[in-house]
Coordinates of C-alpha atoms in Angstrom, one line a residue:
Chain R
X107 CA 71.7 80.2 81.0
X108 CA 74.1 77.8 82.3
X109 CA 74.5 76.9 86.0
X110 CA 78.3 78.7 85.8
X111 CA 76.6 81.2 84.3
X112 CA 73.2 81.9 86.6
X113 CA 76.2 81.5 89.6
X114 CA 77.9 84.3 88.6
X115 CA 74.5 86.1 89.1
X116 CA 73.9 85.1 92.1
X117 CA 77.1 86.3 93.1
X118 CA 76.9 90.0 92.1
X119 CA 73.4 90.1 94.3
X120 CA 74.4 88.3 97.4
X121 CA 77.7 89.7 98.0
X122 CA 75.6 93.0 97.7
X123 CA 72.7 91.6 99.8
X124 CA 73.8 87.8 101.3
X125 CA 70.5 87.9 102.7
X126 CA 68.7 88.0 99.0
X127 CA 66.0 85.6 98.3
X128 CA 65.5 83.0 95.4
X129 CA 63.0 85.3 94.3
X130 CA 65.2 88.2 94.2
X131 CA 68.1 86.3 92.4
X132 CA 65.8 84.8 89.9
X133 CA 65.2 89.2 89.4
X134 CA 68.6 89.8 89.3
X135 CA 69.7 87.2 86.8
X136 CA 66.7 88.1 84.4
X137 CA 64.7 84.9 85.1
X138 CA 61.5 83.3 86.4
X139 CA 61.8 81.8 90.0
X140 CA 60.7 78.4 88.2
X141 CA 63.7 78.4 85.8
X142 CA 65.9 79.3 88.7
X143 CA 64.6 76.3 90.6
X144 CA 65.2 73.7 87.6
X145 CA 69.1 74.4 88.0
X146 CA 68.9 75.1 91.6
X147 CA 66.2 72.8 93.9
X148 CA 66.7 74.6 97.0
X149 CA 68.9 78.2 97.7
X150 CA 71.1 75.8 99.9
X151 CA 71.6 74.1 96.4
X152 CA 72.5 77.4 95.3
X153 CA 74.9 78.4 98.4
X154 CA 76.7 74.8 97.8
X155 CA 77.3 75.3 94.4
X156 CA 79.0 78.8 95.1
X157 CA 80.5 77.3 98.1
X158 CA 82.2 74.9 95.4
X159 CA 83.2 77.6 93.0
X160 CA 84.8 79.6 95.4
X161 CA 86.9 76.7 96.9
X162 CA 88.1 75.7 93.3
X163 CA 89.0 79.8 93.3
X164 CA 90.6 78.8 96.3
X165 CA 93.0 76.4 94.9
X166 CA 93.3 77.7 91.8
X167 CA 95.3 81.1 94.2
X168 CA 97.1 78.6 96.2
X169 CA 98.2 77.0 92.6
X170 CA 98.9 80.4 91.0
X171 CA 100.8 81.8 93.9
X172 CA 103.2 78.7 93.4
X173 CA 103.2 77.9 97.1
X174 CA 104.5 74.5 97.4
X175 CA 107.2 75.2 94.7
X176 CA 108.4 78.3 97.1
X177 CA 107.9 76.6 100.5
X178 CA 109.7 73.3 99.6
X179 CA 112.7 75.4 98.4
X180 CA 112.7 77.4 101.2
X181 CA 114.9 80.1 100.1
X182 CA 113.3 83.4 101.9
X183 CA 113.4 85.5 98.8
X184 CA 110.8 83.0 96.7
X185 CA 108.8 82.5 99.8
X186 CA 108.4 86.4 100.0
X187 CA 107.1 86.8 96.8
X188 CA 104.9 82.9 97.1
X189 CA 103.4 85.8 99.6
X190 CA 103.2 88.5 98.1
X191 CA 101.4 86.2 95.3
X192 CA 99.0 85.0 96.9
X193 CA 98.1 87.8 99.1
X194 CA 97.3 89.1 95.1
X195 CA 95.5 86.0 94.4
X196 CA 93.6 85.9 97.8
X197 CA 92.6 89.5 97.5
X198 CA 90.5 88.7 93.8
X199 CA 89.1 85.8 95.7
X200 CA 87.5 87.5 98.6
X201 CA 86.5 90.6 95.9
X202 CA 84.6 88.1 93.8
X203 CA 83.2 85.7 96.4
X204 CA 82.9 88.1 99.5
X205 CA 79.8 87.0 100.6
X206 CA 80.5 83.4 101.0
X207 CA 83.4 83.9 103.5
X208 CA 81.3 84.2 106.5
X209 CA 78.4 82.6 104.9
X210 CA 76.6 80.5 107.6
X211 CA 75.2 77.9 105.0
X212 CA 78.7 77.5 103.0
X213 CA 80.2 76.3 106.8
X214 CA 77.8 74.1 107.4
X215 CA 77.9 71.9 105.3
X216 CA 80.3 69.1 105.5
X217 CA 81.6 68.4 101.8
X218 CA 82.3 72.3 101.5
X219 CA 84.3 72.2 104.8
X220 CA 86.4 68.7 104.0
X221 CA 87.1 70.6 101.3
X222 CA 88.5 73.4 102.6
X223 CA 90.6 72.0 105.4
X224 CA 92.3 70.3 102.2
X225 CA 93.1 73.9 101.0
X226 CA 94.1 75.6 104.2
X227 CA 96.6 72.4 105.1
X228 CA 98.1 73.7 102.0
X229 CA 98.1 77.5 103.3
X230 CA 99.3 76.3 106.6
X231 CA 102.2 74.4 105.1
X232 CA 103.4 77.0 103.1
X233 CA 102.9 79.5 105.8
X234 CA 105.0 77.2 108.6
X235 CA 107.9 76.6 105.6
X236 CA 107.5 80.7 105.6
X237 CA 108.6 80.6 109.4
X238 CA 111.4 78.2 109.2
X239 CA 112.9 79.7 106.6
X240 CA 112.8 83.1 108.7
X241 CA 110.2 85.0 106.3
X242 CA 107.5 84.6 109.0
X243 CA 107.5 85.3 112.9
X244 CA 108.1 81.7 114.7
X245 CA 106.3 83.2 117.7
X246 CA 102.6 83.3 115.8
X247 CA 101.0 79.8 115.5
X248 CA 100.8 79.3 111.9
X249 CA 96.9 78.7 112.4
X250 CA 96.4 82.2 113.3
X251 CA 98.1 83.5 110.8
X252 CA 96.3 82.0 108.9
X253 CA 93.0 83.1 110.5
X254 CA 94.7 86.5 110.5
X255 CA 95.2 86.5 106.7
X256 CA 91.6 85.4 106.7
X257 CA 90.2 88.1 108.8
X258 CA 92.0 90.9 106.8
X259 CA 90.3 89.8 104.1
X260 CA 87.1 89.8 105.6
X261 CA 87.9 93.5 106.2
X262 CA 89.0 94.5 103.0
X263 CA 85.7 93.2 101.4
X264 CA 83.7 94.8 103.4
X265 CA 85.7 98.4 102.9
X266 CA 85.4 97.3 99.4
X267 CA 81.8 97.0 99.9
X268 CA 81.7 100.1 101.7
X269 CA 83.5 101.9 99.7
X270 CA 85.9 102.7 102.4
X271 CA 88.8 101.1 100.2
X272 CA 89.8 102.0 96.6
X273 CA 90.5 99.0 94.8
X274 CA 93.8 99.2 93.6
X275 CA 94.6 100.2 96.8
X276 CA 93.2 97.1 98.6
X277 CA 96.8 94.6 97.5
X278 CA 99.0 97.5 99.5
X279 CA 96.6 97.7 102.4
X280 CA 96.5 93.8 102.8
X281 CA 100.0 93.2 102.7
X282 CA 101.2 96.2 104.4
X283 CA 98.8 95.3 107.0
X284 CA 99.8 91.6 107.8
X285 CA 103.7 92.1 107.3
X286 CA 104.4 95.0 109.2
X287 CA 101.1 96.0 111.1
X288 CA 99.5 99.2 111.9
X289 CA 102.2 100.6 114.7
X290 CA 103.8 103.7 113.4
X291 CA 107.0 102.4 115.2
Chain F
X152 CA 63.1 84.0 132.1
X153 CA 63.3 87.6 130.8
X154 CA 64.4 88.9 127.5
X155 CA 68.2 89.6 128.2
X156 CA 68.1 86.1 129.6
X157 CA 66.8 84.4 127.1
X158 CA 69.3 86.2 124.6
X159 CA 72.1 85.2 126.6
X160 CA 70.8 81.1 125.8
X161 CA 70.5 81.9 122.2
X162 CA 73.9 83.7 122.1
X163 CA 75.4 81.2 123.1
X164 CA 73.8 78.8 120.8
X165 CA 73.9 81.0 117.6
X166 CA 77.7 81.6 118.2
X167 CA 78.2 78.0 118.0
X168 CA 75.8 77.4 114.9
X169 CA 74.7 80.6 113.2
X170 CA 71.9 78.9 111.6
X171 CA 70.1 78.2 114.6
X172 CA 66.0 77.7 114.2
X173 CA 63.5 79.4 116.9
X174 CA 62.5 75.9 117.5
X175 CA 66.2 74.9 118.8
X176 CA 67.0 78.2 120.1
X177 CA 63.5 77.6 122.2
X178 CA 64.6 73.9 122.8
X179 CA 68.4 75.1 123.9
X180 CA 66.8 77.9 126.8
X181 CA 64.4 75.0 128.1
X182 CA 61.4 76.5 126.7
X183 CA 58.7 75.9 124.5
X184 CA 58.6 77.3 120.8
X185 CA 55.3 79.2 121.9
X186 CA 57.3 81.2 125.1
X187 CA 59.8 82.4 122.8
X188 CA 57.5 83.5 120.6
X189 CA 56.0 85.8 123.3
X190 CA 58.8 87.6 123.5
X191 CA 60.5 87.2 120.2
X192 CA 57.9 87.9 117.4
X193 CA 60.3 86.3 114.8
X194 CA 63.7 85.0 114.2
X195 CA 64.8 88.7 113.2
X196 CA 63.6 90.1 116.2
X197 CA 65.6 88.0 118.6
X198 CA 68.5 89.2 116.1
X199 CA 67.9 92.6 116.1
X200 CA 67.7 92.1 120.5
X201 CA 71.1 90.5 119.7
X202 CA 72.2 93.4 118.0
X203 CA 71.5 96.0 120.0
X204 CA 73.1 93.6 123.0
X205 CA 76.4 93.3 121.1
X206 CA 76.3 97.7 120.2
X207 CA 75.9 98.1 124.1
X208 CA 78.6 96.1 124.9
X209 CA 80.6 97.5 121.8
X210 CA 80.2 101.1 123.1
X211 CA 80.8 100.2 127.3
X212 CA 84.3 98.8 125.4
X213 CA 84.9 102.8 123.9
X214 CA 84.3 104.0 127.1
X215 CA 86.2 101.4 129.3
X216 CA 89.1 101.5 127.1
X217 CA 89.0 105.8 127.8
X218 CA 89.4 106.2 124.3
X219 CA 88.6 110.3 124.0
X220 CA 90.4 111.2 126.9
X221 CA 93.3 109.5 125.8
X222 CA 92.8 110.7 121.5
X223 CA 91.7 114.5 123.4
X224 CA 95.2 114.4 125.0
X225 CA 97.3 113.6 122.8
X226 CA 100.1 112.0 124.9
X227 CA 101.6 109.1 122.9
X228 CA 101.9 106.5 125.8
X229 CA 98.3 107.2 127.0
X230 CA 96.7 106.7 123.2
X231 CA 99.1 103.4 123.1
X232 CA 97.7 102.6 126.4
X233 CA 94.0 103.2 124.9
X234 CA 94.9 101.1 122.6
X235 CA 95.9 98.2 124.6
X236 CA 92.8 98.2 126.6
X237 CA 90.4 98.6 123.2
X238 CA 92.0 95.4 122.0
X239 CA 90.9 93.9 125.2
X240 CA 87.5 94.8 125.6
X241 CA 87.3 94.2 121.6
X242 CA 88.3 90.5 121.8
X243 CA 86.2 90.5 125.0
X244 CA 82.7 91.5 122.7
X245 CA 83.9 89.4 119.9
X246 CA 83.9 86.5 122.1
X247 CA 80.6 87.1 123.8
X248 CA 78.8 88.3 120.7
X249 CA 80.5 86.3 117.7
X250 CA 78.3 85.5 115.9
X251 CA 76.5 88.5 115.2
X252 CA 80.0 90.2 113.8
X253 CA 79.3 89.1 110.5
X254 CA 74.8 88.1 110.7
X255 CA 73.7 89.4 107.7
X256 CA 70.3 89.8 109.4
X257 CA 71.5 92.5 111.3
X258 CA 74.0 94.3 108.9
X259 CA 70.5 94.6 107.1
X260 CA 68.7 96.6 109.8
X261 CA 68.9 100.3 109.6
X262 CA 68.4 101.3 112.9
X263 CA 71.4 99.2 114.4
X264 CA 73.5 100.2 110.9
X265 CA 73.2 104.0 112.2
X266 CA 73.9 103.4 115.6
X267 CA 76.7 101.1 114.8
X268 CA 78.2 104.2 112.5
X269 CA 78.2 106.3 115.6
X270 CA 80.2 103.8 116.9
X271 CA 82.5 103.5 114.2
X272 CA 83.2 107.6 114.1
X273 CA 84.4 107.3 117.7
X274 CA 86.9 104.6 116.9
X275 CA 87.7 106.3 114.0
X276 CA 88.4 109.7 115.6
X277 CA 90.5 107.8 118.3
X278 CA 92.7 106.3 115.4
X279 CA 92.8 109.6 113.5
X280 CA 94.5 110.7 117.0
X281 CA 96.8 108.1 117.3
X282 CA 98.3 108.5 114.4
X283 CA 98.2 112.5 114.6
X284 CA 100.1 111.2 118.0
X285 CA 102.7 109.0 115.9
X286 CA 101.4 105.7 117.4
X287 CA 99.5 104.7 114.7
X288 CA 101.0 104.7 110.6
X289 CA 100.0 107.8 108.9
X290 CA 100.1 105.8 105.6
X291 CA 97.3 103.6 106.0
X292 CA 93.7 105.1 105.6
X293 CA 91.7 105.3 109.3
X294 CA 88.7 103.6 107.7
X295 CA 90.9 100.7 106.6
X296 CA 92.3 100.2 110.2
X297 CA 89.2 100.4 111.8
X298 CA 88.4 97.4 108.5
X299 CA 91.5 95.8 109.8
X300 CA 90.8 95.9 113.7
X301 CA 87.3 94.3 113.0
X302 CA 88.8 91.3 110.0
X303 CA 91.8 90.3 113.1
X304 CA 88.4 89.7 115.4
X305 CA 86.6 87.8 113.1
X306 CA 89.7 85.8 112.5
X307 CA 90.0 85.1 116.4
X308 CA 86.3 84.7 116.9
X309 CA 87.1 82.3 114.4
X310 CA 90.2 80.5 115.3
X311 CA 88.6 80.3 119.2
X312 CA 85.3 78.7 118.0
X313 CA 87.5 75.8 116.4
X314 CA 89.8 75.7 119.3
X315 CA 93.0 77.1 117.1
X316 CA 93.5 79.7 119.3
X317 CA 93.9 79.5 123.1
X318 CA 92.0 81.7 124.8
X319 CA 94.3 83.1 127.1
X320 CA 96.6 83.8 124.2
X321 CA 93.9 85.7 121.8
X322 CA 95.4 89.1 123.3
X323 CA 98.7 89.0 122.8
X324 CA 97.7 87.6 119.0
X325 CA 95.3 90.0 118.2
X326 CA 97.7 93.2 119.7
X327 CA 101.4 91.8 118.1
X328 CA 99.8 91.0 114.6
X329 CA 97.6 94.3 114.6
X330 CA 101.0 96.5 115.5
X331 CA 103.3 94.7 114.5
X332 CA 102.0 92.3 111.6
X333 CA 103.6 88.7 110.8
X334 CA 106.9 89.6 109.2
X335 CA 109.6 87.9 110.8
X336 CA 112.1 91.7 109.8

């Protein structure tokens, strides 16, 4: 079993229990603790190597939404859907790798977290091209909107978790959510 | 120092890194490893303390924001009222207890799960009446705004602890996103 491979285990039984031991994942994934520990030294190792996958998840939305493309234009229709995109892309992100988005370990460590200031520059671009071109409020700083898009999705995974959200509801929720808020008015 | 005390030090050390050992938890209250061991068996029982601190203080902000006798009424500009008050004593625990919002230590214990459920049924009656009332959108799923109240505070928690967000200013975020999202239309 590969390292990609044993990850992807790892995943399933930590974003079910992020609290779930080496011992439990080597369970999980159908292994002995020993073999787990040749791919993986430490479960930091493990966390890390998550940590990384979901970053290049990360990117690969940011990339898929088309973003930059969108936000250099600046033409408010394309930045809409850039939006729409990757509140799509985001959404898959935070289903697959929910546990690691308020994993202790994953923020703690330095390479993970260079990293990901990288990828939220990128977010916070796009979203501050969304403002200028009138698509966004101007009155939000664009860094909460950012840690609002982040904290929504923190919610929908764990409604997802809970089962409190239907899946193929969860894109509708999110996006109704963010743009136009819960206010009936 | 007592037990409440010696939470508050390790609050405030644990919301800053969530990975906190006994030994600098002990070391950041001025005490030896040994005295916090007297009163905190283990690492998860000084959590589970934590946890119950943080549902106290999450139920005194039900009952301080009035939210029954504001749902039981039914008066649209009382609920909104309710509202506006929750937001504030929500932002006000999610300040204090950060940290523990998303611990998976304590999401794991089934005492504080139930009690936080009871919790979570009076918040989620209240927004069942506000939207009965028309304050609240009768399209989005109560469970999911509850989901969506508690992402927006982990997103602030957030954005405060890495000094994105000014304090003073975490209000009128938290309330203008959750009503009336980011949309500039």
């Amino acid at each position: 079993m590969g390292a990609r491979e044993l990850g992807q285990a790892a995943l399933r039984l930590l974003n079910a229990d992020p609290t779930a031991s080496m011992g439990q994942i080597a369970t999980a994934a159908g292994i002995s603790r020993a073999t787990l520990h040749r791919t993986f030294a430490t479960r930091e190792d493990l966390i890390k190597f998550l940590g990384r996958m979901s970053l290049e998840s990360w990117r690969d939305a940011l990339d898929g939404a088309g973003i930059e493309a969108a936000g250099d234009g600046g033409d408010p229709r394309e930045i809409t859907d850039a939006m729409r995109r990757l509140c799509g892309e985001l959404i898959r992100d935070a289903d697959e790798y929910g546990f690691i988005l308020t994993d202790p370990t994953a923020e703690r460590d330095e390479e993970l977290v260079s990293e990901a200031e990288l990828l939220q520059n990128r977010e916070l671009r796009f979203y501050a091209a969304a403002q200028e071109a009138g698509v966004l409020r101007a009155d939000l700083p664009v860094a909460w909107i950012a840690n609002a898009v982040f904290g929504l999705l923190v919610g929908l995974r764990d409604g997802l978790r809970r089962g409190d959200i239907a899946v193929r509801d969860a894109e509708r929720l999110l996006r109704e959510t963010l743009f136009n808020g819960v206010s009936a008015r």
